[in-house]
Short mmCIF file of C-alpha atoms in Angstrom, two decimals:
data_model
loop_
_atom_site.label_atom_id
_atom_site.label_comp_id
_atom_site.label_asym_id
_atom_site.label_seq_id
_atom_site.Cartn_x
_atom_site.Cartn_y
_atom_site.Cartn_z
CA MET C 1332 0.01 0.08 -0.34
CA ARG C 1333 2.96 2.25 0.86
CA ARG C 1334 4.45 1.65 -2.46
CA ILE C 1335 1.10 2.57 -4.28
CA ILE C 1336 0.62 5.70 -2.42
CA ALA C 1337 4.32 7.00 -3.17
CA GLU C 1338 3.61 6.32 -7.13
CA GLU C 1339 0.72 8.46 -6.86
CA GLN C 1340 2.45 11.07 -5.07
CA THR C 1341 5.02 11.34 -7.69
CA PRO C 1342 3.30 13.36 -10.49
CA GLY C 1343 2.55 16.10 -7.39
CA ARG C 1344 5.96 16.23 -6.23
CA ARG C 1345 7.51 16.33 -9.81
CA ARG C 1346 5.17 19.38 -10.41
CA ARG C 1347 6.36 20.93 -7.39
CA SER C 1348 9.90 20.47 -8.16
CA GLU C 1349 9.20 21.96 -11.67
CA GLU C 1350 7.61 25.14 -10.14
CA LYS C 1351 10.78 25.61 -7.71
CA LYS C 1352 12.70 25.19 -10.61
CA THR C 1353 11.26 28.11 -12.53
CA ALA C 1354 10.78 30.31 -9.31
CA ILE C 1355 14.54 29.71 -8.98
CA LEU C 1356 15.29 30.77 -12.44
CA ASP C 1357 12.84 33.78 -12.70
CA ALA C 1358 14.31 35.27 -9.47
CA ALA C 1359 17.96 34.52 -11.11
CA GLU C 1360 16.82 36.41 -14.24
CA ASN C 1361 15.53 39.57 -12.12
CA LEU C 1362 18.42 39.57 -9.87
CA PHE C 1363 20.89 39.06 -12.78
CA ILE C 1364 19.59 41.94 -14.56
CA THR C 1365 18.95 44.45 -12.00
CA ASP C 1366 22.08 43.75 -9.55
CA GLY C 1367 24.60 41.96 -12.31
CA TYR C 1368 25.98 38.68 -12.23
CA GLU C 1369 28.72 39.42 -10.15
CA ARG C 1370 26.63 41.07 -7.47
CA THR C 1371 23.93 38.34 -7.20
CA THR C 1372 24.45 35.54 -4.90
CA VAL C 1373 23.28 32.20 -4.40
CA ASP C 1374 21.49 33.03 -1.10
CA ALA C 1375 20.04 36.32 -2.85
CA VAL C 1376 18.50 34.10 -5.51
CA ALA C 1377 17.09 31.44 -3.20
CA ALA C 1378 15.66 33.98 -0.70
CA ARG C 1379 14.06 35.76 -3.82
CA ALA C 1380 12.68 32.60 -5.18
CA GLN C 1381 11.47 31.67 -1.63
CA VAL C 1382 13.02 28.39 -1.58
CA SER C 1383 16.05 26.98 0.84
CA LYS C 1384 19.44 27.11 -0.38
CA ARG C 1385 19.39 23.22 -0.13
CA THR C 1386 16.34 23.10 -2.62
CA LEU C 1387 18.32 25.55 -5.11
CA TYR C 1388 21.38 23.29 -4.79
CA ASN C 1389 18.92 20.09 -5.44
CA HIS C 1390 18.41 21.79 -9.27
CA PHE C 1391 21.74 23.67 -9.68
CA SER C 1392 25.12 22.91 -8.92
CA ASP C 1393 26.40 26.73 -8.67
CA LYS C 1394 25.69 30.43 -9.62
CA GLU C 1395 27.31 29.65 -13.65
CA ILE C 1396 24.94 27.07 -14.22
CA ILE C 1397 21.78 28.96 -13.22
CA PHE C 1398 22.91 31.76 -15.24
CA LEU C 1399 23.53 29.71 -18.21
CA ARG C 1400 19.99 28.15 -17.71
CA VAL C 1401 18.55 31.74 -17.52
CA LEU C 1402 20.17 32.52 -20.87
CA GLY C 1403 19.24 29.44 -22.43
CA ARG C 1404 15.85 29.74 -21.39
CA VAL C 1405 15.58 33.27 -23.13
CA HIS C 1406 17.16 31.81 -26.39
CA GLU C 1407 14.90 29.07 -26.65
CA SER C 1408 12.08 31.46 -26.59
CA LEU C 1409 13.67 33.57 -29.03
CA LEU C 1410 14.55 30.71 -31.46
CA GLY C 1411 10.72 29.55 -31.11
CA THR C 1412 9.78 33.02 -32.47
CA ILE C 1413 11.93 32.62 -35.25
CA ARG C 1414 10.97 29.09 -35.86
CA ALA C 1415 7.69 30.31 -36.46
CA ALA C 1416 8.36 32.96 -38.71
CA VAL C 1417 10.29 30.83 -40.85
CA ASP C 1418 7.53 28.13 -40.75
CA GLU C 1419 4.72 30.53 -41.34
CA GLU C 1420 6.19 32.99 -43.49
CA LEU C 1421 8.47 31.29 -46.07
CA THR C 1422 5.95 29.04 -47.21
CA THR C 1423 5.93 26.97 -50.52
CA GLY C 1424 3.93 28.87 -53.37
CA ARG C 1425 3.84 32.16 -51.48
CA ASP C 1426 5.18 35.29 -53.91
CA LEU C 1427 8.81 35.30 -52.73
CA ARG C 1428 9.41 38.82 -52.60
CA GLU C 1429 6.07 38.79 -50.37
CA ALA C 1430 7.55 35.92 -48.23
CA LEU C 1431 10.94 37.65 -47.49
CA THR C 1432 9.88 40.98 -46.82
CA THR C 1433 7.30 39.90 -44.46
CA PHE C 1434 9.66 37.44 -42.87
CA ALA C 1435 12.13 40.34 -41.98
CA HIS C 1436 9.85 42.53 -40.88
CA ARG C 1437 8.07 39.80 -38.16
CA ILE C 1438 11.72 39.06 -37.07
CA VAL C 1439 12.58 42.74 -36.61
CA ASP C 1440 9.33 43.44 -34.86
CA ARG C 1441 8.67 40.27 -32.78
CA ALA C 1442 12.05 38.90 -31.97
CA PHE C 1443 14.12 42.19 -31.84
CA GLY C 1444 11.08 44.04 -30.25
CA SER C 1445 10.37 41.24 -27.70
CA ALA C 1446 10.89 41.51 -24.06
CA ASP C 1447 12.94 38.18 -24.67
CA TYR C 1448 15.46 40.09 -26.67
CA LEU C 1449 15.75 42.93 -24.41
CA THR C 1450 16.42 40.51 -21.40
CA TYR C 1451 19.04 38.28 -23.53
CA ARG C 1452 20.79 41.77 -24.28
CA ARG C 1453 20.67 42.99 -20.91
CA LEU C 1454 22.11 39.54 -19.71
CA THR C 1455 24.91 39.37 -22.17
CA ALA C 1456 25.89 43.04 -22.39
CA GLN C 1457 26.90 43.00 -18.62
CA PRO C 1458 30.39 45.11 -18.32
CA GLN C 1459 31.81 42.23 -15.89
CA ALA C 1460 32.75 38.68 -17.20
CA VAL C 1461 29.83 36.42 -17.42
CA PRO C 1462 29.40 32.86 -18.43
CA ARG C 1463 29.07 32.55 -22.08
CA PRO C 1464 26.81 29.83 -23.69
CA PRO C 1465 28.06 27.26 -26.13
CA GLU C 1466 29.05 28.70 -29.50
CA GLY C 1467 26.68 26.52 -31.27
CA ASN C 1468 23.82 28.23 -29.66
CA ARG C 1469 24.77 31.65 -31.59
CA GLY C 1470 24.45 29.99 -34.81
CA ARG C 1471 21.16 28.23 -34.36
CA PRO C 1472 18.97 30.95 -36.05
CA LEU C 1473 20.57 31.23 -38.76
CA SER C 1474 20.67 27.52 -39.15
CA LEU C 1475 16.75 27.75 -39.28
CA LEU C 1476 16.97 30.20 -42.06
CA GLU C 1477 19.81 28.15 -44.32
CA GLN C 1478 17.49 24.93 -44.31
CA ARG C 1479 14.61 27.03 -45.53
CA PHE C 1480 16.61 28.39 -48.33
CA ALA C 1481 17.77 25.15 -48.97
CA GLU C 1482 14.56 23.90 -49.68
CA LEU C 1483 13.64 26.86 -51.88
CA ALA C 1484 16.92 26.40 -53.76
CA ALA C 1485 15.91 22.74 -54.26
CA ASP C 1486 12.37 23.78 -55.59
CA GLY C 1487 14.18 26.21 -57.85
CA ARG C 1488 13.08 29.48 -56.02
CA ILE C 1489 16.51 30.99 -55.61
CA ARG C 1490 20.11 30.29 -56.77
CA ALA C 1491 22.03 29.26 -53.46
CA PRO C 1492 24.77 26.42 -53.71
CA ARG C 1493 25.70 27.43 -50.36
CA PRO C 1494 22.60 28.25 -48.30
CA ARG C 1495 24.21 29.37 -45.38
CA VAL C 1496 26.26 31.81 -47.23
CA ALA C 1497 23.09 32.83 -48.80
CA ALA C 1498 21.13 33.04 -45.43
CA ARG C 1499 24.01 35.59 -43.92
CA HIS C 1500 23.61 37.54 -46.88
CA PHE C 1501 19.94 37.93 -46.44
CA THR C 1502 20.20 38.63 -42.89
CA ALA C 1503 23.01 41.19 -43.21
CA LEU C 1504 21.06 43.20 -46.20
CA THR C 1505 17.73 43.37 -44.39
CA ILE C 1506 17.54 42.33 -40.52
CA SER C 1507 21.01 43.47 -39.18
CA LEU C 1508 20.45 46.92 -41.00
CA ALA C 1509 17.07 47.30 -39.47
CA GLN C 1510 18.54 46.65 -36.22
CA GLU C 1511 21.17 48.80 -36.42
CA ALA C 1512 18.86 51.58 -37.39
CA LEU C 1513 16.51 50.96 -34.23
CA MET C 1514 19.62 50.94 -32.07
CA GLY C 1515 21.15 53.71 -33.60
CA ASP C 1516 21.80 57.34 -32.41
CA GLN C 1517 18.84 58.42 -34.72
CA ASP C 1518 15.80 58.64 -32.63
CA ASP C 1519 13.50 59.35 -35.72
CA THR C 1520 13.53 56.18 -37.41
CA GLY C 1521 10.18 55.03 -38.04
CA PRO C 1522 7.92 52.41 -39.66
CA ALA C 1523 8.56 53.90 -43.33
CA ASP C 1524 12.41 53.83 -42.90
CA LEU C 1525 12.39 50.27 -41.87
CA ASP C 1526 9.83 49.45 -44.74
CA ASP C 1527 12.54 51.23 -47.37
CA ILE C 1528 15.69 49.00 -45.22
CA ILE C 1529 14.13 45.83 -45.96
CA ALA C 1530 12.47 46.55 -49.04
CA ASP C 1531 15.79 47.48 -50.59
CA GLY C 1532 17.62 44.49 -48.61
CA VAL C 1533 15.13 42.22 -50.30
CA ASP C 1534 15.14 43.59 -53.85
CA ALA C 1535 19.36 43.44 -53.26
CA PHE C 1536 18.97 39.44 -52.35
CA LEU C 1537 16.58 38.56 -55.34
CA ARG C 1538 19.19 40.25 -57.61
CA ALA C 1539 21.92 38.31 -56.39
CA TYR C 1540 19.91 35.05 -55.67
CA GLY C 1541 16.78 35.23 -57.42
CA ALA C 1542 15.78 32.19 -59.77
CA GLY C 1543 16.06 34.56 -62.83
CA SER C 1544 19.11 36.46 -61.85
#
């Protein structure tokens, strides 16, 4: 009978464990942003999350691991936004110019304009040294676009013998330039300016990679 009761309680304990883990990460994210990585202590994270240090250490071995998990969580959310944009905008049969333009706008508006991106920048742009995520994480968004460009090339929609290079060029011509305009010194950058930047970038990309180029 004891064994059966213990098994029935396991899902509840697992749920409470996940809730505490989430609380720890939420608390740590807030402290890393407001106080910085160096000044944030494990004690402070545990107190903010309202868990014991023992509970915290049951989930995470040290502050560096907590920081990387916080960063990874934000990165995964951003990656999900980009993946959805690739899947929903760069669809088969859609006018390519329209698809590329809408995709670029969506990345600029929903990814770079999101709270997740702001959090990611605040976490990684701290003046003191902070743990860095694996190098492979940085290339994952580009890999999503590379894969879709490879499919477009296979369908004859674009000429891209090196899809990753094409993905880099597209990003540089559209999304990166729009991002630079938004983060630059000029405060008067508006929607019309972003429209022009992205439209010009898509034109340049299609001149280089369009099937009829």
